[in-house]
Short mmCIF file of C-alpha atoms in Angstrom, two decimals:
data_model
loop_
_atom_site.label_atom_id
_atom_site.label_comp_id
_atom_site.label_asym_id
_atom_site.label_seq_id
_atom_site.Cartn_x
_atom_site.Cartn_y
_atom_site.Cartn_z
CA UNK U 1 -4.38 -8.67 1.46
CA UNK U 2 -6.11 -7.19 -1.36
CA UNK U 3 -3.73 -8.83 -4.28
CA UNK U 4 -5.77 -10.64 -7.08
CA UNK U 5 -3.97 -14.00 -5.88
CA UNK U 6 -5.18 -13.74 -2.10
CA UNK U 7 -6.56 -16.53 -0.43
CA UNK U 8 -7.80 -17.64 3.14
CA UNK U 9 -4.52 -18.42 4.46
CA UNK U 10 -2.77 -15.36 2.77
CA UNK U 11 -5.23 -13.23 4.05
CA UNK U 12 -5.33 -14.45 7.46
CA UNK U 13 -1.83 -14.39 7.61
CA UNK U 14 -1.84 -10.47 6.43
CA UNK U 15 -4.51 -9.69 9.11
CA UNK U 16 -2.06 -10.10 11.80
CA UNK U 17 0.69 -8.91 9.60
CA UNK U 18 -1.54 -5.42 9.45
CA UNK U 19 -2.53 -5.42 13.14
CA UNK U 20 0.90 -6.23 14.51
CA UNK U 21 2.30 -3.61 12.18
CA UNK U 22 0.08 -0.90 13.15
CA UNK U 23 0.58 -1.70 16.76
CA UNK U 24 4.06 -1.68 16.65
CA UNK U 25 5.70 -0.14 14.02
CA UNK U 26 6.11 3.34 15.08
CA UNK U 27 6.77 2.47 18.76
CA UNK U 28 9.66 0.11 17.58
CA UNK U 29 11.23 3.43 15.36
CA UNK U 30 10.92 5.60 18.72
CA UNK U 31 11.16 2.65 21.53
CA UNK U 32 12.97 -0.32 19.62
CA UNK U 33 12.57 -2.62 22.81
CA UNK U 34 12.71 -6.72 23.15
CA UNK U 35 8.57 -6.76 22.64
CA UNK U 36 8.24 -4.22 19.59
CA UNK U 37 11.01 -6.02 17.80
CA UNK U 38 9.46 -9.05 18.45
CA UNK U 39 6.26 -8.33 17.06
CA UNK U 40 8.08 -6.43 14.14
CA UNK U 41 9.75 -9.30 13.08
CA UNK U 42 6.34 -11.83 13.14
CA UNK U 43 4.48 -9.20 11.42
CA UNK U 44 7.42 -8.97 8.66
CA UNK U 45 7.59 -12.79 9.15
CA UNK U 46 3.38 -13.40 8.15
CA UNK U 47 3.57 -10.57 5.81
CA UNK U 48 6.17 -12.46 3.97
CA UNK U 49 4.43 -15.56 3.68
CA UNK U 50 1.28 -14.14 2.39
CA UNK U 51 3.68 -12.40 -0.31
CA UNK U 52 5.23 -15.62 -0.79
CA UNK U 53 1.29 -16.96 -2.04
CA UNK U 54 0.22 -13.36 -3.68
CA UNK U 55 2.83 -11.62 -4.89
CA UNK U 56 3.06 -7.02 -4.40
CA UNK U 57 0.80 -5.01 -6.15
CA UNK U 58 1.03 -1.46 -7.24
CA UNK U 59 2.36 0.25 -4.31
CA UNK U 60 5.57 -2.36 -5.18
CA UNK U 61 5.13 -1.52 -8.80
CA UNK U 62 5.66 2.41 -8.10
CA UNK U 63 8.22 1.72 -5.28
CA UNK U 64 11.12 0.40 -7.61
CA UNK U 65 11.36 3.99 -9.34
CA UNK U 66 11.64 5.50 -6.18
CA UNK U 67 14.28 3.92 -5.04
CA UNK U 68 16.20 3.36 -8.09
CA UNK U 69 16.31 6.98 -9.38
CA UNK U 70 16.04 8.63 -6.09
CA UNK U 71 17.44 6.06 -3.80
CA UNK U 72 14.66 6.54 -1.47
CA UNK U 73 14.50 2.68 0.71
CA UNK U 74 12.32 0.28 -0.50
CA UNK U 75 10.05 0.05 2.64
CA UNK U 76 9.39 3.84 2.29
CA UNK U 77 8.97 4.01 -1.40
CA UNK U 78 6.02 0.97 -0.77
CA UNK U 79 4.54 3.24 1.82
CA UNK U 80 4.72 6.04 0.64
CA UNK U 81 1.47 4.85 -2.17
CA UNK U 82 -0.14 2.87 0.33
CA UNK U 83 -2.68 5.05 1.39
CA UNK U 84 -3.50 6.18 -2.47
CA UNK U 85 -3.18 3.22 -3.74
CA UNK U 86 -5.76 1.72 -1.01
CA UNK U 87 -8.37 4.83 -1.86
CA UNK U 88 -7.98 3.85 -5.99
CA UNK U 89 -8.63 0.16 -5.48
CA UNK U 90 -11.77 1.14 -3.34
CA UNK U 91 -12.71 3.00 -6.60
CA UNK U 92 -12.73 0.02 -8.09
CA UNK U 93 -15.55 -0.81 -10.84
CA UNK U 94 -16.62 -3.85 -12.76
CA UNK U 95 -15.25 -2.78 -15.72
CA UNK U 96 -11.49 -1.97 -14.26
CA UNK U 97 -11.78 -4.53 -11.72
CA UNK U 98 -8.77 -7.07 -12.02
CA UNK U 99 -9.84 -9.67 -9.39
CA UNK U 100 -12.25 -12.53 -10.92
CA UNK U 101 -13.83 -12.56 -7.66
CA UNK U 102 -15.51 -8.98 -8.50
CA UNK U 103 -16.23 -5.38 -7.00
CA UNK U 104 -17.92 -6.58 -4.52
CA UNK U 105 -15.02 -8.91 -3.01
CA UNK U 106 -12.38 -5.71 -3.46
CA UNK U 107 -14.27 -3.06 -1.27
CA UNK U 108 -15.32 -6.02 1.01
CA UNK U 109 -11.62 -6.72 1.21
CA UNK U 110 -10.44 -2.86 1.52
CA UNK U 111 -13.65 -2.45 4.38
CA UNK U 112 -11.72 -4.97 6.10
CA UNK U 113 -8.61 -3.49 6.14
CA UNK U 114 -10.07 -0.03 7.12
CA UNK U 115 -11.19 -1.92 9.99
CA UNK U 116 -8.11 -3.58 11.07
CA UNK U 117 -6.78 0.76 11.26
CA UNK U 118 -9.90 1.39 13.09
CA UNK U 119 -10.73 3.43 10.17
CA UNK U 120 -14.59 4.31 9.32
CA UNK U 121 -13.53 5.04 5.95
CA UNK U 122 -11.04 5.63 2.75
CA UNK U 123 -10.30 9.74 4.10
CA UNK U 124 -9.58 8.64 7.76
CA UNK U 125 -7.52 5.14 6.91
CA UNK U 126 -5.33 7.14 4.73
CA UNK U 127 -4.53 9.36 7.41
CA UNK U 128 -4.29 6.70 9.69
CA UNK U 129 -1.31 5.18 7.31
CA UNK U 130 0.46 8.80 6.71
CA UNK U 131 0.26 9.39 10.65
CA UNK U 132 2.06 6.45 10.93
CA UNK U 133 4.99 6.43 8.77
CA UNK U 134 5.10 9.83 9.74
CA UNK U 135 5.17 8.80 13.25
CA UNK U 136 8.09 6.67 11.84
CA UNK U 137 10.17 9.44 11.33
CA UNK U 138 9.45 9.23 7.18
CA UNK U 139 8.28 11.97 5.07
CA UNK U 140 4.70 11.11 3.24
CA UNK U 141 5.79 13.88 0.76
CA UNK U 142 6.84 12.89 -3.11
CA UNK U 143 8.52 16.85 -3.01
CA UNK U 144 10.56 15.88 0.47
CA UNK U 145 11.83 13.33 -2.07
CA UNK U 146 12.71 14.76 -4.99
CA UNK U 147 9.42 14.73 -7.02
CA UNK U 148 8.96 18.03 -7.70
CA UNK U 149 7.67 18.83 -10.97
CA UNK U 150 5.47 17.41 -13.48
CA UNK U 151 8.49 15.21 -15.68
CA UNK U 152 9.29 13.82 -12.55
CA UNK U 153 6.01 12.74 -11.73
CA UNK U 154 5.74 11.18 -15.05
CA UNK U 155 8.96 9.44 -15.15
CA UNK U 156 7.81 7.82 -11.77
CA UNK U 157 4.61 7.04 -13.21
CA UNK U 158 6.28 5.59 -16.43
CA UNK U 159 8.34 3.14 -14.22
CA UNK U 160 5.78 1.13 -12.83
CA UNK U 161 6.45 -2.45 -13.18
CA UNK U 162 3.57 -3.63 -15.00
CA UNK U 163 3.86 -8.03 -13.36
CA UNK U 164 3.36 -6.07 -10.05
CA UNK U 165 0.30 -3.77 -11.71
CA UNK U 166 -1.36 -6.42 -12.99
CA UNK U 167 -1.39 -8.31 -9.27
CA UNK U 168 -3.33 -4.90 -8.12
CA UNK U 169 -7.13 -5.78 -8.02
CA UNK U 170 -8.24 -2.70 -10.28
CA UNK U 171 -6.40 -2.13 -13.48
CA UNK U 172 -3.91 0.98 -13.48
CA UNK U 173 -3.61 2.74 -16.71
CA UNK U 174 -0.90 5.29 -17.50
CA UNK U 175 -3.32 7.85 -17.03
CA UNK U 176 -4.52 6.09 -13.90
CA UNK U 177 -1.11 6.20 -12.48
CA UNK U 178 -0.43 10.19 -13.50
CA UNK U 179 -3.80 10.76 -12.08
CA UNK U 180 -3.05 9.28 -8.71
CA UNK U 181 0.59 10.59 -8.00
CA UNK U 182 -0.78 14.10 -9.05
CA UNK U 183 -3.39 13.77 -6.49
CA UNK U 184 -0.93 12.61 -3.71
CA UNK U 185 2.02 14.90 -4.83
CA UNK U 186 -0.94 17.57 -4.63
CA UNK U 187 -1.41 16.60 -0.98
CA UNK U 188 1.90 17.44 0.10
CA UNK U 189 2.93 16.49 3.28
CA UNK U 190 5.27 17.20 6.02
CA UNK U 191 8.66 17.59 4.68
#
């Protein structure tokens, strides 16, 4: 929803994609009935087609390293940023701000999204996304997965693909990226 090439039809399509997603995904890891796989598979369905328009961003970009050097799945890897990723790009400035359409348009977007988690802000839709992959059975904790020192954390940040980074709509610098998986390896998280 937030990638630089978003539109109105990828956007409406990852509105629903979000609220079905939110609604369902946990309940279909602890209750995988007829109606939660249903609305699984439309919400992986919509999400899809808005990626087919956008293309992944930055938690994508991080997500490959995570699963290629500790074989963690690709869903969880993407998660896994979500929440960090979402509070840097509301950090966004004119000056690091990727999207032509501005600022203005990224927190508007990001507001939205907040929203669709019933979320009054950054803090509380952050833990809105950790409850739920943790309600998923995941771990939202880089040392659960094998980040647990400072190279590692680097080599991680080093392996960003930078096609994906440059979709995010604020610019990621090395730094940027050090800075951010410090803060969330920092955080911990259930194990």
């Amino acid at each position: 929803m937030w990638a630089v090439q978003s539109d109105d039809e990828s956007r409406a399509w990852s509105r629903k994609a979000i609220s079905l997603s939110f609604e369902h995904l946990a309940a279909t890891s602890t209750n995988p009935g007829q109606a939660n796989r249903d609305a699984m598979c439309e919400a992986s369905h919509l999400a899809g087609k808005a990626i087919n328009i956008t293309k992944t961003t930055a938690c994508h970009a991080l997500s490959y390293t995570m699963t290629s050097m500790l074989g963690v799945p690709h869903g969880h890897a993407v998660a896994m940023t979500l929440g960090a990723v979402m509070a840097y790009n509301y950090g966004v400035s004119e000056d690091d701000c990727n999207d032509p359409r501005g600022r203005e348009h990224v927190r508007d977007t990001i507001d939205e999204i907040l929203q669709l988690l019933g979320a009054s802000n950054i803090a509380e839709g952050r833990e809105r996304i950790d409850a739920l992959i943790e309600a998923t059975g995941l771990t939202t904790s880089l040392t659960a997965i094998g980040i647990a020192d400072a190279e590692a954390l680097e080599k991680l940040a080093d392996g960003g693909n930078a096609e994906r980074l440059g979709n995010n709509p604020r610019k990621f610098t090395r730094a940027g990226i050090l800075a951010m998986l410090q803060e969330l390896h920092a955080r911990g998280g259930p194990g």
